[in-house]
Coordinates of C-alpha atoms in Angstrom, one line a residue:
M100 CA 0.0 0.0 0.0
A101 CA 1.4 3.4 -1.0
E102 CA 2.2 5.8 1.8
K103 CA 0.1 8.9 2.0
P104 CA 2.3 11.9 1.1
L105 CA 2.7 14.9 3.4
R106 CA 1.4 18.2 2.1
L107 CA 3.9 21.0 2.8
L108 CA 4.3 24.7 2.2
A109 CA 7.6 26.6 1.8
C110 CA 8.0 30.3 2.1
G111 CA 10.6 32.9 1.3
D112 CA 11.5 36.1 3.2
V113 CA 8.6 37.0 5.4
E114 CA 10.3 40.3 6.6
G115 CA 7.7 40.8 9.3
K116 CA 4.6 40.6 7.0
F117 CA 3.0 38.0 9.2
D118 CA -0.6 38.9 8.4
V119 CA 0.0 38.9 4.6
L120 CA 1.6 35.4 4.8
F121 CA -0.9 33.7 7.2
N122 CA -3.9 35.2 5.4
R123 CA -2.6 33.8 2.2
V124 CA -2.1 30.4 3.8
R125 CA -5.7 30.5 5.1
T126 CA -6.9 31.2 1.6
I127 CA -4.9 28.3 0.1
Q128 CA -6.1 25.8 2.8
K129 CA -9.7 26.9 2.3
K130 CA -9.4 26.2 -1.4
S131 CA -7.1 23.1 -1.4
G132 CA -7.4 21.6 2.0
N133 CA -5.1 21.6 5.0
F134 CA -1.3 21.3 4.8
D135 CA 0.9 19.7 7.4
L136 CA 3.7 22.2 7.8
L137 CA 4.9 25.6 6.7
L138 CA 8.7 26.0 6.3
C139 CA 10.1 29.6 6.2
V140 CA 13.6 30.4 4.9
G141 CA 15.3 33.8 4.6
N142 CA 14.5 36.8 6.8
F143 CA 11.5 35.9 9.0
F144 CA 11.6 39.2 10.9
G145 CA 12.0 42.6 9.2
S146 CA 12.9 46.1 10.1
T147 CA 9.3 47.2 10.6
P148 CA 7.9 48.0 14.1
D149 CA 7.1 45.0 16.3
A150 CA 3.4 45.7 16.8
E151 CA 2.3 43.0 14.4
W152 CA 4.6 40.5 15.9
E153 CA 3.5 41.3 19.4
E154 CA -0.1 40.1 18.5
Y155 CA 1.3 36.7 17.6
K156 CA 3.7 36.5 20.5
T157 CA 1.0 37.3 23.0
G158 CA -1.6 35.0 21.4
I159 CA -3.9 37.6 20.1
K160 CA -3.3 36.2 16.7
K161 CA -2.3 32.6 15.8
A162 CA -0.6 31.0 12.8
P163 CA -3.1 28.8 11.0
I164 CA -0.5 26.0 10.5
Q165 CA 2.5 24.6 12.4
T166 CA 5.3 26.9 11.1
Y167 CA 9.1 26.3 11.3
V168 CA 11.5 29.2 10.7
L169 CA 15.3 29.7 10.3
G170 CA 17.3 32.2 12.4
A171 CA 18.8 35.6 11.9
N172 CA 20.7 36.7 8.8
N173 CA 21.7 40.1 10.3
Q174 CA 22.6 41.7 13.6
E175 CA 19.3 43.6 13.8
T176 CA 17.2 40.4 14.1
V177 CA 19.5 38.3 16.4
K178 CA 17.4 39.5 19.4
Y179 CA 14.4 37.4 18.4
F180 CA 16.4 34.1 18.5
Q181 CA 17.6 33.8 22.1
D182 CA 18.1 30.0 22.2
V183 CA 20.7 28.7 19.6
D184 CA 19.2 25.3 19.9
G185 CA 15.7 26.4 18.8
C186 CA 12.5 27.3 20.7
E187 CA 8.9 28.2 20.3
L188 CA 8.6 31.9 19.3
A189 CA 4.8 32.0 19.4
E190 CA 1.9 29.5 19.3
N191 CA 2.4 27.4 16.1
I192 CA 5.7 29.2 15.3
T193 CA 8.9 27.4 16.1
Y194 CA 12.5 28.5 15.6
L195 CA 14.5 25.4 14.4
G196 CA 17.9 26.6 15.7
R197 CA 21.3 27.4 14.4
K198 CA 21.8 24.1 12.7
G199 CA 20.6 20.5 13.0
V200 CA 18.2 17.8 11.8
F201 CA 14.5 17.8 12.4
T202 CA 12.8 14.4 12.0
G203 CA 9.0 14.4 12.1
S204 CA 6.8 11.6 13.4
S205 CA 6.3 10.5 9.8
G206 CA 10.0 10.0 9.3
L207 CA 10.5 13.1 7.2
Q208 CA 14.0 14.4 7.7
I209 CA 14.7 18.1 7.4
V210 CA 18.2 19.5 7.7
Y211 CA 18.4 23.3 8.5
L212 CA 21.3 25.8 8.6
S213 CA 20.5 29.3 9.8
G214 CA 22.3 32.5 8.9
T215 CA 24.7 33.7 6.2
E216 CA 28.2 32.4 5.4
S217 CA 31.2 33.7 7.4
L218 CA 34.8 32.7 7.0
N219 CA 36.0 34.9 9.9
E220 CA 36.5 34.1 13.6
P221 CA 34.7 34.7 15.8
V222 CA 31.6 33.9 13.8
P223 CA 28.8 36.4 14.3
G224 CA 25.5 35.3 15.9
Y225 CA 23.8 35.5 12.5
S226 CA 26.3 33.4 10.5
F227 CA 27.6 29.9 10.0
S228 CA 31.1 28.8 9.5
P229 CA 33.0 26.0 7.7
K230 CA 33.0 24.1 11.0
D231 CA 29.2 24.3 11.2
V232 CA 28.9 22.8 7.8
F233 CA 31.5 20.1 8.5
S234 CA 29.8 19.1 11.8
L235 CA 26.4 18.9 10.2
R236 CA 27.6 16.8 7.3
T237 CA 29.7 14.5 9.5
M238 CA 26.7 14.0 11.8
L239 CA 24.6 12.7 9.0
W240 CA 27.3 10.8 7.2
S241 CA 28.0 8.8 10.4
T242 CA 24.6 7.2 10.2
S243 CA 24.6 3.8 8.5
Q244 CA 23.6 3.6 4.9
F245 CA 23.1 7.3 4.5
K246 CA 21.4 8.0 1.2
G247 CA 20.4 11.7 1.5
V248 CA 17.8 13.8 3.2
D249 CA 14.3 14.8 2.3
I250 CA 14.6 18.6 2.7
L251 CA 17.4 21.1 3.2
L252 CA 16.6 24.6 4.4
T253 CA 19.1 27.5 4.1
S254 CA 18.7 31.2 3.7
P255 CA 21.4 32.0 1.1
W256 CA 21.4 30.3 -2.3
P257 CA 24.2 27.8 -2.9
K258 CA 26.9 29.2 -5.2
Y259 CA 26.9 27.8 -8.8
V260 CA 23.4 26.3 -8.5
G261 CA 22.7 27.7 -12.0
N262 CA 25.4 25.7 -13.7
F263 CA 23.9 23.4 -16.4
G264 CA 20.4 24.5 -15.4
N265 CA 17.7 26.9 -16.6
S266 CA 18.4 30.6 -16.3
S267 CA 18.3 32.1 -12.8
G268 CA 17.3 35.5 -14.2
E269 CA 19.0 38.5 -12.7
V270 CA 20.9 36.4 -10.1
D271 CA 24.5 35.5 -11.2
T272 CA 25.0 32.2 -9.4
K273 CA 28.7 32.2 -10.1
K274 CA 29.1 35.3 -8.0
C275 CA 26.1 35.2 -5.6
G276 CA 25.4 32.6 -2.9
S277 CA 27.4 30.5 -0.5
A278 CA 30.1 28.0 -1.6
L279 CA 29.7 26.3 1.8
I280 CA 26.1 25.6 1.1
S281 CA 27.0 24.2 -2.3
S282 CA 29.3 21.8 -0.5
L283 CA 26.6 20.9 2.0
A284 CA 24.1 20.3 -0.7
T285 CA 26.6 18.1 -2.5
G286 CA 27.2 15.9 0.6
L287 CA 23.6 15.7 1.9
K288 CA 21.8 15.2 -1.5
P289 CA 18.5 16.7 -0.4
R290 CA 15.4 15.9 -2.5
Y291 CA 14.2 19.5 -2.0
H292 CA 16.4 22.5 -1.2
F293 CA 14.8 25.8 -0.3
A294 CA 16.5 29.2 0.0
A295 CA 15.7 32.9 -0.2
L296 CA 17.3 36.4 0.4
E297 CA 17.6 37.3 -3.3
K298 CA 14.0 38.6 -3.5
T299 CA 13.2 36.5 -6.6
Y300 CA 11.7 33.2 -7.5
Y301 CA 13.8 30.5 -9.2
E302 CA 12.9 26.9 -9.6
R303 CA 15.9 25.1 -11.0
L304 CA 15.5 22.1 -13.2
P305 CA 16.1 19.0 -11.1
Y306 CA 19.7 17.7 -11.0
R307 CA 21.1 14.2 -10.5
N308 CA 23.2 13.1 -7.5
H309 CA 25.1 10.3 -9.2
I310 CA 27.6 10.0 -12.0
I311 CA 26.2 8.2 -15.0
L312 CA 27.7 4.8 -15.6
Q313 CA 29.9 5.1 -12.6
E314 CA 27.4 5.0 -9.7
N315 CA 24.0 3.4 -9.1
A316 CA 21.1 5.7 -9.8
Q317 CA 20.2 8.0 -6.9
H318 CA 17.3 10.4 -6.3
A319 CA 17.3 13.9 -8.0
T320 CA 17.4 17.2 -6.2
R321 CA 15.0 20.1 -6.8
F322 CA 16.3 23.6 -5.8
I323 CA 13.7 26.3 -5.2
A324 CA 14.4 29.9 -4.3
L325 CA 11.5 31.9 -3.1
A326 CA 10.8 35.6 -3.3
N327 CA 9.8 37.9 -0.4
V328 CA 6.3 37.9 1.0
G329 CA 3.9 40.5 -0.5
N330 CA 6.4 41.7 -3.1
P331 CA 4.9 44.2 -5.5
E332 CA 6.1 42.3 -8.6
K333 CA 3.9 39.4 -7.4
K334 CA 6.9 37.0 -7.7
K335 CA 6.2 33.6 -6.1
Y336 CA 6.9 33.4 -2.4
L337 CA 4.9 30.4 -1.4
Y338 CA 5.5 26.9 -2.7
A339 CA 3.2 23.9 -2.2
F340 CA 4.4 20.4 -2.6
S341 CA 3.7 16.8 -1.5
I342 CA 6.4 14.4 -0.3
V343 CA 6.6 10.9 1.0
P344 CA 9.6 10.5 3.4
M345 CA 12.5 8.9 1.8
K346 CA 12.7 6.1 4.4
L347 CA 9.2 5.0 3.5
M348 CA 9.7 4.9 -0.3
D349 CA 10.4 2.0 -2.6
V350 CA 14.0 2.4 -3.9
A351 CA 13.0 2.1 -7.6
E352 CA 10.4 4.8 -7.1
L353 CA 12.8 7.0 -5.2
V354 CA 15.5 7.0 -7.9
K355 CA 13.3 7.6 -10.9
Q356 CA 14.8 10.4 -12.9
P357 CA 12.6 13.3 -14.1
P358 CA 12.7 13.7 -17.9
D359 CA 14.3 17.2 -17.5
V360 CA 17.0 16.2 -15.0
T361 CA 20.4 17.9 -15.6
E362 CA 24.0 17.4 -14.6
N363 CA 24.9 18.2 -10.9
P364 CA 25.8 21.9 -10.7
Y365 CA 28.4 21.3 -8.0
R366 CA 30.5 18.7 -9.8
K367 CA 33.7 20.7 -9.0
F368 CA 33.1 20.1 -5.3
V369 CA 32.7 16.4 -5.9
K370 CA 35.9 16.3 -7.9
Q371 CA 37.9 18.1 -5.2
A372 CA 36.7 15.6 -2.7
S373 CA 38.0 12.7 -4.6
I374 CA 41.1 13.6 -6.6
G375 CA 42.4 10.5 -8.4
K376 CA 46.1 9.6 -8.9
Q377 CA 47.7 10.8 -12.0
I378 CA 49.1 8.3 -14.4
P379 CA 52.7 9.0 -15.4
A380 CA 53.2 9.7 -19.1
P381 CA 55.2 7.2 -21.1
E382 CA 58.9 8.0 -21.6
E383 CA 59.7 10.2 -24.6
D384 CA 61.5 8.7 -27.6
S385 CA 64.5 10.5 -29.1
A386 CA 64.1 10.9 -32.8
C387 CA 65.5 12.3 -36.1
Q388 CA 63.4 13.9 -38.8
F389 CA 61.3 11.8 -41.2
F390 CA 59.2 13.3 -43.9
F391 CA 56.3 11.2 -45.2
D392 CA 56.3 10.4 -48.9
L393 CA 54.0 7.7 -50.3
N394 CA 56.4 6.6 -53.0
E395 CA 59.8 6.9 -51.4
K396 CA 60.5 5.7 -47.8
Q397 CA 63.2 7.9 -46.2
G398 CA 64.4 6.3 -42.9
R399 CA 63.2 3.2 -41.2
K400 CA 59.9 2.9 -39.3
R401 CA 59.6 1.2 -35.9
S402 CA 57.1 -1.5 -35.4
S403 CA 54.5 -1.1 -32.7
T404 CA 56.8 -3.2 -30.4
G405 CA 59.7 -0.8 -30.9
R406 CA 61.9 -3.2 -32.8
D407 CA 63.4 -2.1 -36.1
S408 CA 61.3 -3.7 -38.9
K409 CA 64.3 -4.2 -41.1
S410 CA 66.6 -5.8 -38.6
S411 CA 64.2 -8.6 -37.7
P412 CA 65.4 -11.9 -39.3
H413 CA 61.9 -13.2 -39.5
P414 CA 59.7 -10.2 -40.5
K415 CA 56.1 -10.6 -39.6
Q416 CA 53.7 -10.9 -42.5
P417 CA 51.6 -7.7 -42.5
R418 CA 47.9 -8.1 -41.7
K419 CA 45.7 -7.2 -44.6
L420 CA 44.2 -3.8 -43.9
P421 CA 40.4 -3.3 -43.9
Q422 CA 39.3 -1.9 -47.3
P423 CA 36.7 0.8 -47.9
P424 CA 33.6 -0.1 -50.0
G425 CA 34.4 2.8 -52.3
P426 CA 36.7 5.9 -52.6
C427 CA 37.8 7.2 -49.1
W428 CA 39.5 10.5 -48.4
F429 CA 41.3 9.1 -45.3
C430 CA 42.6 5.6 -46.1
L431 CA 46.3 6.3 -46.5
A432 CA 46.8 4.3 -49.7
S433 CA 43.9 6.0 -51.3
P434 CA 44.7 8.5 -54.2
E435 CA 42.1 10.8 -52.6
V436 CA 44.3 11.4 -49.5
E437 CA 45.7 15.0 -49.5
K438 CA 49.2 13.7 -48.7
H439 CA 50.7 17.2 -48.2
L440 CA 48.7 17.4 -44.9
V441 CA 50.2 14.2 -43.4
V442 CA 52.7 15.0 -40.7
S443 CA 53.5 11.6 -39.1
V444 CA 53.0 8.0 -40.0
G445 CA 53.1 5.0 -37.6
T446 CA 52.6 1.3 -38.2
H447 CA 48.8 1.4 -37.9
C448 CA 47.9 5.1 -37.7
Y449 CA 49.0 8.4 -39.1
L450 CA 48.7 12.0 -38.1
A451 CA 47.5 14.8 -40.5
L452 CA 46.7 18.5 -40.2
A453 CA 42.9 19.0 -40.2
K454 CA 41.6 20.7 -43.4
G455 CA 40.1 24.0 -42.3
G456 CA 41.3 23.5 -38.8
L457 CA 40.3 25.5 -35.8
S458 CA 44.0 26.4 -35.4
D459 CA 47.2 26.0 -37.2
D460 CA 48.0 22.9 -35.1
H461 CA 44.6 21.2 -35.2
V462 CA 45.4 17.6 -36.1
L463 CA 43.6 14.3 -36.8
I464 CA 44.6 10.8 -35.6
L465 CA 43.5 8.4 -38.4
P466 CA 43.9 4.7 -38.9
I467 CA 45.9 3.7 -42.0
G468 CA 43.3 1.0 -42.8
H469 CA 39.6 1.6 -43.2
Y470 CA 37.9 1.6 -39.8
Q471 CA 34.7 3.6 -39.3
S472 CA 35.1 4.3 -35.6
V473 CA 37.2 3.8 -32.4
V474 CA 34.8 0.9 -31.5
E475 CA 35.8 -1.1 -34.5
L476 CA 39.6 -0.8 -34.1
S477 CA 41.7 -3.9 -33.6
A478 CA 43.9 -4.1 -30.4
E479 CA 47.1 -3.1 -32.1
V480 CA 45.5 0.0 -33.7
V481 CA 44.0 1.0 -30.4
E482 CA 47.5 0.7 -28.8
E483 CA 49.0 3.1 -31.4
V484 CA 46.1 5.5 -31.2
E485 CA 46.8 5.8 -27.4
Q486 CA 50.5 6.3 -28.1
Y487 CA 49.7 9.2 -30.4
K488 CA 47.3 10.7 -27.8
A489 CA 50.0 10.6 -25.1
T490 CA 52.6 12.0 -27.4
L491 CA 50.4 14.9 -28.6
R492 CA 49.5 15.7 -24.9
R493 CA 53.3 16.0 -24.1
F494 CA 53.9 18.0 -27.3
F495 CA 51.1 20.5 -26.7
K496 CA 52.0 20.8 -23.0
S497 CA 55.5 21.8 -24.0
Q498 CA 53.8 24.7 -25.9
G499 CA 51.6 25.8 -23.0
K500 CA 48.5 24.1 -24.3
R501 CA 46.1 21.3 -23.4
C502 CA 44.5 19.1 -26.0
I503 CA 40.9 18.2 -26.4
L504 CA 39.9 15.1 -28.5
F505 CA 36.5 14.3 -30.0
E506 CA 35.0 11.7 -32.4
R507 CA 31.7 11.9 -34.2
N508 CA 30.7 8.5 -35.5
Y509 CA 27.7 9.8 -37.5
K510 CA 27.6 10.5 -41.2
S511 CA 31.3 9.7 -41.5
H512 CA 32.9 6.6 -43.1
H513 CA 36.5 6.7 -41.8
L514 CA 37.5 7.3 -38.2
Q515 CA 38.7 10.9 -37.6
L516 CA 39.9 11.5 -34.1
Q517 CA 40.0 15.3 -33.8
V518 CA 42.8 16.8 -31.6
I519 CA 42.4 20.5 -30.8
P520 CA 44.9 22.3 -28.7
V521 CA 43.6 25.0 -26.3
P522 CA 46.1 27.5 -24.7
L523 CA 46.3 27.0 -20.9
S524 CA 45.8 30.7 -20.5
R525 CA 42.4 30.6 -22.2
C526 CA 40.4 28.5 -19.8
A527 CA 40.6 25.5 -17.3
T528 CA 39.6 22.0 -18.2
D529 CA 36.5 22.3 -16.0
D530 CA 35.4 25.3 -18.1
I531 CA 35.7 23.3 -21.3
K532 CA 33.8 20.4 -19.7
D533 CA 31.1 22.9 -18.6
A534 CA 30.9 24.4 -22.0
F535 CA 30.3 21.0 -23.7
I536 CA 27.6 20.0 -21.1
T537 CA 25.9 23.4 -21.2
Q538 CA 25.7 23.6 -25.0
A539 CA 24.6 20.0 -25.2
Q540 CA 21.7 20.7 -22.8
E541 CA 20.7 23.8 -24.8
Q542 CA 20.4 21.6 -27.9
Q543 CA 18.7 18.8 -25.9
I544 CA 21.7 16.4 -26.4
E545 CA 22.2 14.0 -23.5
L546 CA 26.0 14.2 -22.8
L547 CA 27.0 11.7 -20.1
E548 CA 30.1 11.4 -18.1
I549 CA 31.8 8.1 -18.3
P550 CA 34.7 6.7 -16.2
E551 CA 38.1 8.2 -17.0
H552 CA 39.8 4.9 -17.9
S553 CA 36.8 3.2 -19.4
D554 CA 36.8 1.8 -23.0
I555 CA 34.3 3.3 -25.4
K556 CA 33.8 -0.3 -26.7
Q557 CA 32.1 -1.1 -23.3
I558 CA 29.5 1.5 -24.0
A559 CA 28.9 1.5 -27.8
Q560 CA 28.5 -1.4 -30.1
P561 CA 30.1 -1.6 -33.6
G562 CA 27.9 0.3 -36.0
A563 CA 26.3 2.4 -33.3
A564 CA 26.2 6.2 -33.9
Y565 CA 27.8 8.3 -31.1
F566 CA 29.8 11.4 -30.2
Y567 CA 32.4 11.5 -27.5
V568 CA 34.8 14.0 -26.0
E569 CA 38.0 13.3 -24.2
L570 CA 39.5 16.0 -22.0
D571 CA 43.2 16.4 -21.1
T572 CA 42.5 14.9 -17.6
G573 CA 41.3 11.7 -19.2
E574 CA 37.6 12.5 -18.4
K575 CA 35.2 11.5 -21.2
L576 CA 31.7 12.7 -22.2
F577 CA 29.6 10.5 -24.3
H578 CA 26.3 10.8 -26.4
R579 CA 24.5 8.0 -28.1
I580 CA 23.1 9.4 -31.3
K581 CA 19.6 8.1 -31.9
K582 CA 18.3 10.3 -34.7
N583 CA 19.8 13.6 -35.7
F584 CA 23.0 15.3 -34.5
P585 CA 24.6 18.6 -35.4
L586 CA 27.6 17.8 -37.5
Q587 CA 29.7 20.7 -36.3
F588 CA 28.8 20.4 -32.6
G589 CA 32.3 19.6 -31.4
R590 CA 33.8 22.5 -33.4
E591 CA 31.0 24.9 -32.3
V592 CA 31.7 24.3 -28.6
L593 CA 35.5 24.7 -28.9
A594 CA 35.1 27.7 -31.2
S595 CA 32.7 29.4 -28.7
E596 CA 33.4 32.5 -26.7
A597 CA 33.8 30.3 -23.6
I598 CA 36.9 28.5 -25.0
L599 CA 38.7 29.6 -28.2
N600 CA 36.5 32.6 -28.9
I601 CA 36.6 32.1 -32.7
P602 CA 32.9 31.5 -33.5
D603 CA 33.4 32.3 -37.2
K604 CA 35.5 29.1 -37.5
S605 CA 32.8 26.7 -36.2
D606 CA 32.3 25.4 -39.8
W607 CA 35.5 24.0 -41.4
R608 CA 34.4 25.0 -44.8
Q609 CA 34.8 28.7 -43.8
C610 CA 38.4 28.1 -42.7
Q611 CA 39.9 26.6 -45.9
I612 CA 43.2 28.0 -47.1
S613 CA 45.3 27.4 -50.2
K614 CA 47.3 24.3 -50.8
E615 CA 50.6 26.3 -50.5
E616 CA 49.5 27.6 -47.1
E617 CA 48.6 24.1 -46.0
E618 CA 52.0 22.8 -47.1
T619 CA 53.7 25.6 -45.1
L620 CA 51.7 24.8 -41.9
A621 CA 52.4 21.0 -42.3
R622 CA 56.1 21.7 -42.7
H623 CA 56.2 23.8 -39.6
F624 CA 54.2 21.3 -37.6
R625 CA 56.6 18.4 -38.6
K626 CA 59.6 20.4 -37.5
D627 CA 58.1 21.3 -34.1
F628 CA 56.7 17.8 -33.6
E629 CA 60.0 16.0 -34.6
P630 CA 61.5 15.7 -31.0
F631 CA 58.3 14.0 -29.8
D632 CA 57.5 11.8 -32.7
F633 CA 57.8 8.2 -31.6
T634 CA 57.5 6.9 -35.2
L635 CA 61.0 8.1 -36.1
D636 CA 64.1 6.0 -36.0
D637 CA 66.8 6.6 -33.3

């Protein structure tokens, strides 16, 4: 038998307008039936005279519903909250306290944190400190099988809550709000989080509390900021909702994901809490110059094992390369290949400058044989692709750049692994990641995080259409293409103002240059890449 849900109301800054609030509550209850609780965040008391409050304090007037409020956010209202552990302020009106957990008879769990953020000692009576947040989080984490809480009440907004979400209007969530509350919300995983103080209404799209393909599904969080009571713009200050306590819910029902769920806006906090060990880069190979020419081999190529292919007394018979069904612009033996763009050739793969590249050193890693995608590569080809990746990372790092890789296996016949360098001074890796996720959501593309060292072959089957991005940290973002997909999506994101700020180059056809200019760029790239190129003989 399904549990009967509790019917709750949440309210923003009351600011001493008690009659306006409670009259509105009476009207709602008359129309929709009784509610169980009213939860008030933000400034409950205002700077107005106390005459109205005295009527409630002395019992002349009474709140029509059991009301729970947070404490002071400024020195002026500290006087109303004498007991830091909470107390009854008037009949049916209770101050929850500075911080803690309120558990109702139904099992509903409400975590509350009064005041505004302070990083200074001593902490004012209207503020909370990092220690307060830490102790609150530790208290809840210490309980066995902690999964999250039903409701979190804070007065300030959490910083960054707008990341990956719908617009927060005039409130800039990268500047406003509390980073400590962001951290608290990350750890406590509330199903509902209410806040106020910004005098506006903002209901963020629900966000997930787990990492796709790395963790089991968890419940989503809904963040709702409420406006001030009786505001002239008629912004929403009262929010009605129904909730069944988490502990009484079936797990499958609890973790159901809303159709509009987004990425967690506080991912950076999660990342900082669990920094993985870095994998050392392979040793660099010393090398001399080798220029690729399809007809005349200058120098000797190493096999993928590192042995000289000419010195072996029993040379291995080369495996027959996969052949394209028709003409291919990227199979190395094909007459269609623009050979002047090739800058390095390995045993199974080669490197070429991108035609119409985003930058002069935008390159492609391509298999010599005909493979449509990374998923279809044989083991030895994968090994050399990874070797090229590692080498390019070292090469671009020496030039003060990080490289971003992406593949679009959609409306393409030969694997093209795009490698685009981004100057370290332009933006951080997290900014690049955020840009991809944000633009994907704007275009209703579901871009999922997958484990850093996972194999794309574990996620996509041969023949399946997909798009994936690999960041310089090894993190990957993946989208399974089901119907249509914007062909220039990867370029558009990297060319955007947030990253390279060259939006006019988002279409490669607008970036084409003459063959002579391409030859010059390729010659310069070969020269710069020479000390790093593992394909060259010692």
